[in-house]
mmCIF file of C-alpha atoms and ligand atoms in Angstrom:
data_model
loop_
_atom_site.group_PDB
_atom_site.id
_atom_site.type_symbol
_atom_site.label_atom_id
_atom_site.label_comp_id
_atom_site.label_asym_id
_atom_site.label_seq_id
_atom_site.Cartn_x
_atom_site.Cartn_y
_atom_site.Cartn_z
ATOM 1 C CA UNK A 154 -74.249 18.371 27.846
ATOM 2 C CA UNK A 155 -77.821 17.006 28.126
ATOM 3 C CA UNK A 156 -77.982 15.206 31.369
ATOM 4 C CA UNK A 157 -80.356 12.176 31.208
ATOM 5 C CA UNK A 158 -82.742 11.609 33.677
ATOM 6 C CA UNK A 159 -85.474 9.488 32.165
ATOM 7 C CA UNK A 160 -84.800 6.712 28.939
ATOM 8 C CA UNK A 161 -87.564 5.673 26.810
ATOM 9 C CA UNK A 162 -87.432 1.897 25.447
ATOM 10 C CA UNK A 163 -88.833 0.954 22.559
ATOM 11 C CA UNK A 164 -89.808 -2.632 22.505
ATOM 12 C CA UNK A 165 -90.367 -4.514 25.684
ATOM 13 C CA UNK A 166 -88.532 -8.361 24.093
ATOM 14 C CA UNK A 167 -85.574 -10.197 25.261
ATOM 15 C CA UNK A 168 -83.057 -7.157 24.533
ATOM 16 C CA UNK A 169 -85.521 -4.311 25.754
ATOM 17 C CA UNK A 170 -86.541 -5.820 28.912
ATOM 18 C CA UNK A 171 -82.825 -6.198 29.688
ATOM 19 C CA UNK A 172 -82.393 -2.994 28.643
ATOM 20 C CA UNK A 173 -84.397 -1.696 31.002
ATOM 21 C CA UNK A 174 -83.269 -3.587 34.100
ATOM 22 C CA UNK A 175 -79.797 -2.674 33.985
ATOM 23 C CA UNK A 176 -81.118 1.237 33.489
ATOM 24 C CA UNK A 177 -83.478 0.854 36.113
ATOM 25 C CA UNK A 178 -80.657 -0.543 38.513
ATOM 26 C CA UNK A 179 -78.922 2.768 37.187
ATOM 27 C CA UNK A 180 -80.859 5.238 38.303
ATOM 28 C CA UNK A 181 -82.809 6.456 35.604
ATOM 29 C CA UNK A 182 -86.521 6.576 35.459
ATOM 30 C CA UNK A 183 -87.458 4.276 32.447
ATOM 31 C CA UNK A 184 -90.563 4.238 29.778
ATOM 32 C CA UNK A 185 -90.913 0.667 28.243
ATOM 33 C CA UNK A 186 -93.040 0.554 25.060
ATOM 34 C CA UNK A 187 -94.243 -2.103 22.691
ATOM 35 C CA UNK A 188 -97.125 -2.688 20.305
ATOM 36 C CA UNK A 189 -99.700 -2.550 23.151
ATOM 37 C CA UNK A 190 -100.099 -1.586 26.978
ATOM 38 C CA UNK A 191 -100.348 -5.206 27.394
ATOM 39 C CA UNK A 192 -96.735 -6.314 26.210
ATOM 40 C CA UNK A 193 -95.034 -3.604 27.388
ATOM 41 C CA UNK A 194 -96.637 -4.778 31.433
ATOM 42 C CA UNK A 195 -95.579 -8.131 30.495
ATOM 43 C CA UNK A 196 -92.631 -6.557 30.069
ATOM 44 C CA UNK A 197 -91.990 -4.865 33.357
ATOM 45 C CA UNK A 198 -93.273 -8.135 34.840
ATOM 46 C CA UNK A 199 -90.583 -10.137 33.142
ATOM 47 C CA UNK A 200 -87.703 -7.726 34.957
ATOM 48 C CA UNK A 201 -89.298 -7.816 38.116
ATOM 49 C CA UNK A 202 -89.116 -11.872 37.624
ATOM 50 C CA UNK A 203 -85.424 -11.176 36.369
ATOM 51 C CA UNK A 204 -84.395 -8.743 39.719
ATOM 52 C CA UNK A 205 -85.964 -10.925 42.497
ATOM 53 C CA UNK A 206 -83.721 -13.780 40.918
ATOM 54 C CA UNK A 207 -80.972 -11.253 41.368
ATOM 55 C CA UNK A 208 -81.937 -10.769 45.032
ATOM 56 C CA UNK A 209 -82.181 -14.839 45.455
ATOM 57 C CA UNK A 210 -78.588 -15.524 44.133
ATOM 58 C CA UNK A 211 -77.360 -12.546 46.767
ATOM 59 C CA UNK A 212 -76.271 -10.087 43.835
ATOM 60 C CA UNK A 213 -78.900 -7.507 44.786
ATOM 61 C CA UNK A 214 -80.608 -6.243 47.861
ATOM 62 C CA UNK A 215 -84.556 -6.049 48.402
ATOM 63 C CA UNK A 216 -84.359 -2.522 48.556
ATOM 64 C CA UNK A 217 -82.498 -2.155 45.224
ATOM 65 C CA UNK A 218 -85.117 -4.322 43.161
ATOM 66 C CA UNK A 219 -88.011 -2.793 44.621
ATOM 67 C CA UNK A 220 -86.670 0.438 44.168
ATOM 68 C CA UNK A 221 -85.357 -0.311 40.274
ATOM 69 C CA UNK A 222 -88.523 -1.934 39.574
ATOM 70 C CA UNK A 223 -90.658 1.065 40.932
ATOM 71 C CA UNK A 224 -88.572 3.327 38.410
ATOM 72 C CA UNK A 225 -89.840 1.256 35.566
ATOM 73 C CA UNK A 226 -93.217 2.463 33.726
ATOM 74 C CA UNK A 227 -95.105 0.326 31.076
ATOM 75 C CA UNK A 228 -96.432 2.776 28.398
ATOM 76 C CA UNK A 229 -98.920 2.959 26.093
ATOM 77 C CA UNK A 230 -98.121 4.960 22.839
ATOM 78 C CA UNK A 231 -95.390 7.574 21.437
ATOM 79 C CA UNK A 232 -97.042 10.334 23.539
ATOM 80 C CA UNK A 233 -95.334 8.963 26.751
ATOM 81 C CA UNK A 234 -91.979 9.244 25.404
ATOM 82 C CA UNK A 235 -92.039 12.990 25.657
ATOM 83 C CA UNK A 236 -90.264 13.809 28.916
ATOM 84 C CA UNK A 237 -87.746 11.234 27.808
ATOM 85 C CA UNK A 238 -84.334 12.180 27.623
ATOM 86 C CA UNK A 239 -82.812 9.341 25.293
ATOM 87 C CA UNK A 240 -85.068 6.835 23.533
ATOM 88 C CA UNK A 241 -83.291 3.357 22.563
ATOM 89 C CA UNK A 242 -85.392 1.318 19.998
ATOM 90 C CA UNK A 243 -84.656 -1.993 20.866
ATOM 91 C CA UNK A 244 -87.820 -3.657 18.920
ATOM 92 C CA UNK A 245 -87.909 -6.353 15.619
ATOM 93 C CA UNK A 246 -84.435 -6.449 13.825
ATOM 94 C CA UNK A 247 -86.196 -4.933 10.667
ATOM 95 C CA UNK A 248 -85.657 -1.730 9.205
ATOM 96 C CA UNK A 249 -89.210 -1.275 7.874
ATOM 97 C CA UNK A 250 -90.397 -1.702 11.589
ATOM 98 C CA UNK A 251 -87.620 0.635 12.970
ATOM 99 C CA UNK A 252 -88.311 3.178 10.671
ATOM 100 C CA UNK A 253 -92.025 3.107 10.950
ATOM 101 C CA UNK A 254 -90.954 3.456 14.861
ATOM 102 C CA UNK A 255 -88.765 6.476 14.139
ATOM 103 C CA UNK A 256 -91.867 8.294 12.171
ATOM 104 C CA UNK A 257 -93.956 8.248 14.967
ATOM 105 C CA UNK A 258 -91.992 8.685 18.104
ATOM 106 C CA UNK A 259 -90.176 11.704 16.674
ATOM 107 C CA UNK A 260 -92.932 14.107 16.566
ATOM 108 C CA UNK A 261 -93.492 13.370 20.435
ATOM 109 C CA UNK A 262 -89.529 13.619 21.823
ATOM 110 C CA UNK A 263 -88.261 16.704 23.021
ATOM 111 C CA UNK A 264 -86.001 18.787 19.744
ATOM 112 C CA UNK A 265 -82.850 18.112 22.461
ATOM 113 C CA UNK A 266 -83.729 14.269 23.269
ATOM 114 C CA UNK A 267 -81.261 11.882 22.067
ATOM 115 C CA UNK A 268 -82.170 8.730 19.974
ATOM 116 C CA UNK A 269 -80.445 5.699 20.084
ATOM 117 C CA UNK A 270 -80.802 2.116 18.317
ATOM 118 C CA UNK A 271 -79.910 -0.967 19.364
ATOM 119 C CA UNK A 272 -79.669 -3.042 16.297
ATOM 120 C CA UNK A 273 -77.102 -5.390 15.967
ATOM 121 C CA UNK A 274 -76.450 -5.058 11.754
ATOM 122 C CA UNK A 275 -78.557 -2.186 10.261
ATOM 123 C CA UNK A 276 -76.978 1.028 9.631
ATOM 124 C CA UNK A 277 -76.907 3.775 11.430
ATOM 125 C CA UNK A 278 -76.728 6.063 9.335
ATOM 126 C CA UNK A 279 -79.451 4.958 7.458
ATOM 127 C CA UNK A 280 -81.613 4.514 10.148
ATOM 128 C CA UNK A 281 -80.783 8.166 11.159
ATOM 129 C CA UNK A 282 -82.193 8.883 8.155
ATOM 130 C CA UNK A 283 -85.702 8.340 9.112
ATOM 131 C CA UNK A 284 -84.860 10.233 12.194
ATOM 132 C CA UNK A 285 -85.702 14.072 12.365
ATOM 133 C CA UNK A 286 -82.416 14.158 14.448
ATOM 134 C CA UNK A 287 -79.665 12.425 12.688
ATOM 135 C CA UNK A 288 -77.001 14.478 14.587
ATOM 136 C CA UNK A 289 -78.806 13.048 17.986
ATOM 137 C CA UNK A 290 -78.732 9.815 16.383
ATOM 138 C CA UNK A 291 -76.582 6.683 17.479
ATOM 139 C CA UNK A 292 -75.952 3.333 18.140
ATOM 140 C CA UNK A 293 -76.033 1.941 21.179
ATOM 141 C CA UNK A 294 -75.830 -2.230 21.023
ATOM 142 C CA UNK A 295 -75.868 -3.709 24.151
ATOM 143 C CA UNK A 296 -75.345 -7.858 24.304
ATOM 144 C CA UNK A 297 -77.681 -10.829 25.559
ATOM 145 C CA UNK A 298 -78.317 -11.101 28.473
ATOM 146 C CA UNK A 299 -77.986 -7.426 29.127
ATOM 147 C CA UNK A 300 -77.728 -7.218 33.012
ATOM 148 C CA UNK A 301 -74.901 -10.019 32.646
ATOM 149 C CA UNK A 302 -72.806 -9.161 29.413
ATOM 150 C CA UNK A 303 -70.529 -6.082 30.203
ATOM 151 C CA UNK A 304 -69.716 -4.500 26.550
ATOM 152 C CA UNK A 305 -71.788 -2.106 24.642
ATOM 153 C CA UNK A 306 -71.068 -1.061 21.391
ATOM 154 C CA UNK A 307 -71.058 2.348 20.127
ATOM 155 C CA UNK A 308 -71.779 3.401 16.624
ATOM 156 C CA UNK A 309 -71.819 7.131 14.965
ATOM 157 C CA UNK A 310 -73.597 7.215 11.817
ATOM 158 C CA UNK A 311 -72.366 9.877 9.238
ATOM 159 C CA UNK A 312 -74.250 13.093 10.959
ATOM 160 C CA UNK A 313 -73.835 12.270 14.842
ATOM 161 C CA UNK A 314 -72.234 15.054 16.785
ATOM 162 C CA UNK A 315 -69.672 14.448 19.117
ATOM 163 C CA UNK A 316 -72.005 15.885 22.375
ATOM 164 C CA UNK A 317 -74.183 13.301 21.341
ATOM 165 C CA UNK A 318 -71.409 10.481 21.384
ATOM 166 C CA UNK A 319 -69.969 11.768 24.508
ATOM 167 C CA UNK A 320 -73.911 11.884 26.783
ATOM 168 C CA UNK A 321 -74.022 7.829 25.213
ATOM 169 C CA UNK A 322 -70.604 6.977 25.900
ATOM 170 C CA UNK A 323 -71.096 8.532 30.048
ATOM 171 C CA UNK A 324 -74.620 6.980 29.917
ATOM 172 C CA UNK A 325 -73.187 3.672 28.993
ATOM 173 C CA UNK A 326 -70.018 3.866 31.669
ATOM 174 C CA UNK A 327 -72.584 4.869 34.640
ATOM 175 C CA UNK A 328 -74.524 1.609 33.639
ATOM 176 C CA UNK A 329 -71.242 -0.174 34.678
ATOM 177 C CA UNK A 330 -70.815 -1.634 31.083
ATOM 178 C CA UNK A 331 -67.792 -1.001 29.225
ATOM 179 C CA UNK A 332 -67.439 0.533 25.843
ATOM 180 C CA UNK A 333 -65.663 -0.171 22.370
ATOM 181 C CA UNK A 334 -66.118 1.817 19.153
ATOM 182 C CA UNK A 335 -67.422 0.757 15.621
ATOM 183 C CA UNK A 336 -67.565 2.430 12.529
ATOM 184 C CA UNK A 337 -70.876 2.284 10.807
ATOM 185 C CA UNK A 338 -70.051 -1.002 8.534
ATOM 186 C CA UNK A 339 -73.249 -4.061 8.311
ATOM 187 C CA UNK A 340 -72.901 -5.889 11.738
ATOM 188 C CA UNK A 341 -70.350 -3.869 13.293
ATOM 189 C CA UNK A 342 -67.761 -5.813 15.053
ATOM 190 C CA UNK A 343 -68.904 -8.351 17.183
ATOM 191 C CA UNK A 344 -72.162 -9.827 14.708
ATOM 192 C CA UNK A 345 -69.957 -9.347 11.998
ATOM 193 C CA UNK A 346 -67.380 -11.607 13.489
ATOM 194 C CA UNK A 347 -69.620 -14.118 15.113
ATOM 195 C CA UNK A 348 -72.401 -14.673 13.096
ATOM 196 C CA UNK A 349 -70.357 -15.812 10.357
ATOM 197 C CA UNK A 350 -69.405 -18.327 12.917
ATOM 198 C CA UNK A 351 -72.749 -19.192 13.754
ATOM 199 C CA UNK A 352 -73.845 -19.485 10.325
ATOM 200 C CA UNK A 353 -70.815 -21.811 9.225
ATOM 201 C CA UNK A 354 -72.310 -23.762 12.421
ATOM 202 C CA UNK A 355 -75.766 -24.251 10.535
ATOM 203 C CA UNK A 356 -73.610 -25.198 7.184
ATOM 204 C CA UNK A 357 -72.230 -27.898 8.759
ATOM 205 C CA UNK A 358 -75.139 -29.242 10.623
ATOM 206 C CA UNK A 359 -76.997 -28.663 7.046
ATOM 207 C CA UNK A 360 -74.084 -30.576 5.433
ATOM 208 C CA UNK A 361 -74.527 -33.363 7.779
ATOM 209 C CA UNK A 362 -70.977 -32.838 9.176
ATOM 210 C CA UNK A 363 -72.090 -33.656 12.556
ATOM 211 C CA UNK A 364 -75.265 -33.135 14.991
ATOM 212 C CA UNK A 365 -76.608 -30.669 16.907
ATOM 213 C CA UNK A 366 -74.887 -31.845 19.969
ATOM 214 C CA UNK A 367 -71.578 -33.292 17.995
ATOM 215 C CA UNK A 368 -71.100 -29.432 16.779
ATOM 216 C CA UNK A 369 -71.958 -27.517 19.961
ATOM 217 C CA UNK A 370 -70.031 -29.666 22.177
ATOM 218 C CA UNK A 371 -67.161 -29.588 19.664
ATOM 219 C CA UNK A 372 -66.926 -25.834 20.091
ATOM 220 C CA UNK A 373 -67.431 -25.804 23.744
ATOM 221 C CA UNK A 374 -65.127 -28.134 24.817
ATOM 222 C CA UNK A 375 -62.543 -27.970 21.512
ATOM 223 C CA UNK A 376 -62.636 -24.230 21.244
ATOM 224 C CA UNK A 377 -63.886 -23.594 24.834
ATOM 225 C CA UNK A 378 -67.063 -21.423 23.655
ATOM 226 C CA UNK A 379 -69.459 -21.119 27.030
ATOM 227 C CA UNK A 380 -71.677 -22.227 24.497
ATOM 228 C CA UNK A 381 -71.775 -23.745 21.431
ATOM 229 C CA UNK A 382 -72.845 -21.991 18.209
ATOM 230 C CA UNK A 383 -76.325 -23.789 17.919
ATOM 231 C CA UNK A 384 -77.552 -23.294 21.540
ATOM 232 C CA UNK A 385 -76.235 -19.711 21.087
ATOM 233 C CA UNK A 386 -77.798 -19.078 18.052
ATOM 234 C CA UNK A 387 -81.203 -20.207 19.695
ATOM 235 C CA UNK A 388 -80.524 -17.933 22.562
ATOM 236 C CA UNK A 389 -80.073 -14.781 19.938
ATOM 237 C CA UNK A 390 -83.169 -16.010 18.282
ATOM 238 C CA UNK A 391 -82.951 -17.252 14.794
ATOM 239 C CA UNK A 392 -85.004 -14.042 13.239
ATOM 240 C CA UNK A 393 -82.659 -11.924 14.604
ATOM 241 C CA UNK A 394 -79.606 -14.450 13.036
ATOM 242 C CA UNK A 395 -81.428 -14.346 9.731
ATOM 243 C CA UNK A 396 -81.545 -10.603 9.398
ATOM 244 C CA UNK A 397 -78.135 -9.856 10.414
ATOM 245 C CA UNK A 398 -76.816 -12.681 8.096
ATOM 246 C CA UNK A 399 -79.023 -10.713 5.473
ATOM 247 C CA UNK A 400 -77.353 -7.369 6.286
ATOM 248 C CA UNK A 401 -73.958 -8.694 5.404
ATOM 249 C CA UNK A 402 -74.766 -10.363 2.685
ATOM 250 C CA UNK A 403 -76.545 -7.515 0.930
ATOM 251 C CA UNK A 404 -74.435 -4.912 2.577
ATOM 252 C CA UNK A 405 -70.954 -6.220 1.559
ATOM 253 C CA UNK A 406 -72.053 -8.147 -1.546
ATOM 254 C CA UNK A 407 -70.010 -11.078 -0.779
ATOM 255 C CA UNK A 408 -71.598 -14.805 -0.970
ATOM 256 C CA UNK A 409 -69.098 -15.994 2.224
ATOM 257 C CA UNK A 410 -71.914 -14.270 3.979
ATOM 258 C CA UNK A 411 -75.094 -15.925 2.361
ATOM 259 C CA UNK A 412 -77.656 -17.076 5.061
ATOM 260 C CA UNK A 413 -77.571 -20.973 5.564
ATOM 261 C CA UNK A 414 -80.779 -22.318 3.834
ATOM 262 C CA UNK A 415 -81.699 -24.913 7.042
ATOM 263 C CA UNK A 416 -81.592 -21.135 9.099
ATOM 264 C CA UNK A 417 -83.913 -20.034 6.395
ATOM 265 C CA UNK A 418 -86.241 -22.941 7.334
ATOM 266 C CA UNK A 419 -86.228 -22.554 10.940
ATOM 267 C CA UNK A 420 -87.438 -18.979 10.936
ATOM 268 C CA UNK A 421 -90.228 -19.864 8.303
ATOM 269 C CA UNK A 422 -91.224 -22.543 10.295
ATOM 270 C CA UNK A 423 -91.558 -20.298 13.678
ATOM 271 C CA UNK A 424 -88.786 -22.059 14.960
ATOM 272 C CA UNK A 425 -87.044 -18.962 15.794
ATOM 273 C CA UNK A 426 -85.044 -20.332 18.941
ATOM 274 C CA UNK A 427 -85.564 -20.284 23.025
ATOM 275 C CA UNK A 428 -87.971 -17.011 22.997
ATOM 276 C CA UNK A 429 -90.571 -19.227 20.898
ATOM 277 C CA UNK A 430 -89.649 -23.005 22.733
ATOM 278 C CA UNK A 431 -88.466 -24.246 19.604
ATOM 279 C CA UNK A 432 -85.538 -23.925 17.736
ATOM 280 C CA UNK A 433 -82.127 -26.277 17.386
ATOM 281 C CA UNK A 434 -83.124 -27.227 20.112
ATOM 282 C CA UNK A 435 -87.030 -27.851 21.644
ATOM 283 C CA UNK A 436 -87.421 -26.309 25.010
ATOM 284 C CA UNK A 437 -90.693 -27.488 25.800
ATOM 285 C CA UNK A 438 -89.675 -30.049 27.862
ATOM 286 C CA UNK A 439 -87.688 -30.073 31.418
ATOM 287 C CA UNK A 440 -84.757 -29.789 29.390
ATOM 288 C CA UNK A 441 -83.491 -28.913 25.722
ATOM 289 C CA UNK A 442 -83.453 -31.506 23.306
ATOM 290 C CA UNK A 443 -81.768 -31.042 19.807
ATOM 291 C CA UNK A 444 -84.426 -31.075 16.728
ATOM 292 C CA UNK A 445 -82.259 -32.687 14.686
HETATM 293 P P1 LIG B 110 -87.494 -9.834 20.413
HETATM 294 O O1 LIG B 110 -88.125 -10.529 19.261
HETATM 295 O O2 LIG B 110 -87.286 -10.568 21.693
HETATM 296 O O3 LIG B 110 -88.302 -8.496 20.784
HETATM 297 C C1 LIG B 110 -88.695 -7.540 19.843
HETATM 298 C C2 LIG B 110 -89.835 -6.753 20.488
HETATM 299 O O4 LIG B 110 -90.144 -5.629 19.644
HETATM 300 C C3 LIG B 110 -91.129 -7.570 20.642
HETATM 301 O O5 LIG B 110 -91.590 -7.505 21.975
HETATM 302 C C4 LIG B 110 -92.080 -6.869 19.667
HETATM 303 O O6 LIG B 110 -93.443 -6.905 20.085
HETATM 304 C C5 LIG B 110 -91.521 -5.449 19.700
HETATM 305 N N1 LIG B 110 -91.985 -4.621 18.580
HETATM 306 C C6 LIG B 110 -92.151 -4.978 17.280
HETATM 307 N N2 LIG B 110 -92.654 -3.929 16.580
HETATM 308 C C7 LIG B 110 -92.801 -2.905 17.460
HETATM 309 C C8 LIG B 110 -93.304 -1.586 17.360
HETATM 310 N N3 LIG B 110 -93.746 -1.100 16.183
HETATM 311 N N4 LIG B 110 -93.324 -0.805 18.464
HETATM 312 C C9 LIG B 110 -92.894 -1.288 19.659
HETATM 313 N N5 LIG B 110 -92.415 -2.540 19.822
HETATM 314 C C10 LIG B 110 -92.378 -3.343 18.744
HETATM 315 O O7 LIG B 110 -86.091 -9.276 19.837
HETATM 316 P P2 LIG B 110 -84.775 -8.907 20.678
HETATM 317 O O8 LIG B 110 -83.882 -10.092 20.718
HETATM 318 O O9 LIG B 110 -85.162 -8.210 21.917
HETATM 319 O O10 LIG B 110 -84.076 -7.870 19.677
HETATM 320 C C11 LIG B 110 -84.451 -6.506 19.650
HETATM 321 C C12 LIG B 110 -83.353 -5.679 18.986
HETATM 322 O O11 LIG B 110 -82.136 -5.864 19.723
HETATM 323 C C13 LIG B 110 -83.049 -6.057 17.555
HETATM 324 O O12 LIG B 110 -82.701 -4.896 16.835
HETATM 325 C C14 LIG B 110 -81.861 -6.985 17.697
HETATM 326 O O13 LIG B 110 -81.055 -7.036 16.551
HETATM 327 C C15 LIG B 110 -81.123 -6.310 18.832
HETATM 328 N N6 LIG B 110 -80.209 -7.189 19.585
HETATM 329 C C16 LIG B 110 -80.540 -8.480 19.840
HETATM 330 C C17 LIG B 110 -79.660 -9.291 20.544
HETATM 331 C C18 LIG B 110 -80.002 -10.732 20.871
HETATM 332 O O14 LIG B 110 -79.105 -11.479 21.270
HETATM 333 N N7 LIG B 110 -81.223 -11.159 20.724
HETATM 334 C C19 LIG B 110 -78.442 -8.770 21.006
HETATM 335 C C20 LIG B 110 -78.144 -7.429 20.756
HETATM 336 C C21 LIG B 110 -79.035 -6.644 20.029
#
């Protein structure tokens, strides 16, 4: 079995910076990429932020951040990623950008370097597709916030081999997260379970059913969500809600899954949620206040 040393990540936003904390605090030397030298330091600076507030609520030592953060390398360009050992491509939920990703890291991996995806609706197979190694191909979906949320979701696409499902499934379980199985179906099993939810949410603040608030404290304290849908649907960020509600409903042809026009809105507005200070809620100020 390949043994994995050092993990590329592709896209240094609120998934791949998580991404690579927890694989940092792992062990593993990590490669963060984005569109430019300059995000992807941004990025590293956003973990280091993210570990010394470990450190200050007593979860980690001193020694541990400094030495996870000194693991981490900002990169600039494919050509880094070729001592890598896995790649995840945790950038834009949009399968033009993934693929255009795929096409130009491949040429640069190692022929026995595994690469994984972390999209949360697009499938896998087809993504593997684009891949010049669809039977080193998978998914691997963590959750938001990555260093807190414990599952991670593994997908095979049509073509993965088992060797390959076997290094993710170890690589996973030594990052301390714990591991369920989906078939390659739009969404998988937890988006295609909850963002139904959270786009019934929208419906029924579109229908003017009840508020912002009225609806996310109904579900937190009637259903007794840690969140409610709206907040949590911020926290996701609304592009990423859109696409995935556009993955079911073209994937599975069913209208129960069309995307709520006021979500529609908010993403062509730029209101895409916490990661742009606006979204159900505006951020801007010292604390959230619902938009509508
Ligand atoms: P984000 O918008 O915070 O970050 C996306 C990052 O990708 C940005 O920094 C962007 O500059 C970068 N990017 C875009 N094109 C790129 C390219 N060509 N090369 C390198 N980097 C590029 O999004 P996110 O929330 O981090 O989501 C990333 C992925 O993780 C998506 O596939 C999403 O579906 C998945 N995901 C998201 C969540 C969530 O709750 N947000 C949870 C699980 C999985």
């Amino acid at each position: 079995m390949l043994e994995i040393r050092t993990v590329g990540v592709v896209g240094a936003g609120q998934m791949g910076i998580g991404i690579a904390h927890v694989v940092a605090l792992g062990g593993y030397d990590v490669l963060l990429l984005d569109v430019s030298l300059e995000r992807a330091r941004a990025g590293v600076e956003r973990v280091g932020a993210n570990l010394a507030r470990q450190v200050a609520s007593g979860k980690l030592s001193e020694e541990q951040r400094a030495a996870a953060l000194a693991r981490i390398t900002p990169a600039d360009g494919a050509t880094a990623l070729k001592d890598a050992d896995l790649v995840i491509e945790a950038a834009t939920e949009e399968e033009a950008v993934k693929r255009r990703i795929f096409q130009q890291i491949c040429p640069e991996l190692k022929p026995e370097a595994i690469l994984a995806t972390n999209t949360s609706s697009i499938s896998i197979t087809r993504l593997a597709s684009a891949t010049d190694r669809p039977e080193r191909f998978l998914g691997i979906h963590f959750m938001n916030p990555v260093p807190l949320m414990k599952l991670v979701e593994l997908v095979r696409g049509i073509a993965t081999e088992d060797a390959t499902f076997q290094a993710a499934r170890t690589f996973a379980t030594r990052l301390d997260k714990v591991t369920t199985v989906s078939e390659d179906f739009p969404a998988f099993i937890v988006n295609r379970i909850l963002m139904p939810m959270i786009n019934e949410a929208i419906y029924t603040l579109y229908e003017g059913v009840g508020s912002v608030e009225s609806i996310d404290n109904s579900m937190r304290l009637g259903a007794n969500h840690p969140m409610g849908p709206l907040q949590l649907a911020d926290f996701i960020g609304l592009d990423t809600c859109l696409s995935i509600m556009q993955v079911l409903h073209d994937g599975l042809a069913d209208s129960k899954y069309r995307p709520c026009p006021l979500l529609v809105k908010y993403v062509e507005a730029g209101w895409l949620g916490r990661k742009a200070g606006r979204g159900f809620y505006d951020y801007r100020g010292a604390s959230p206040v619902p938009t509508r």
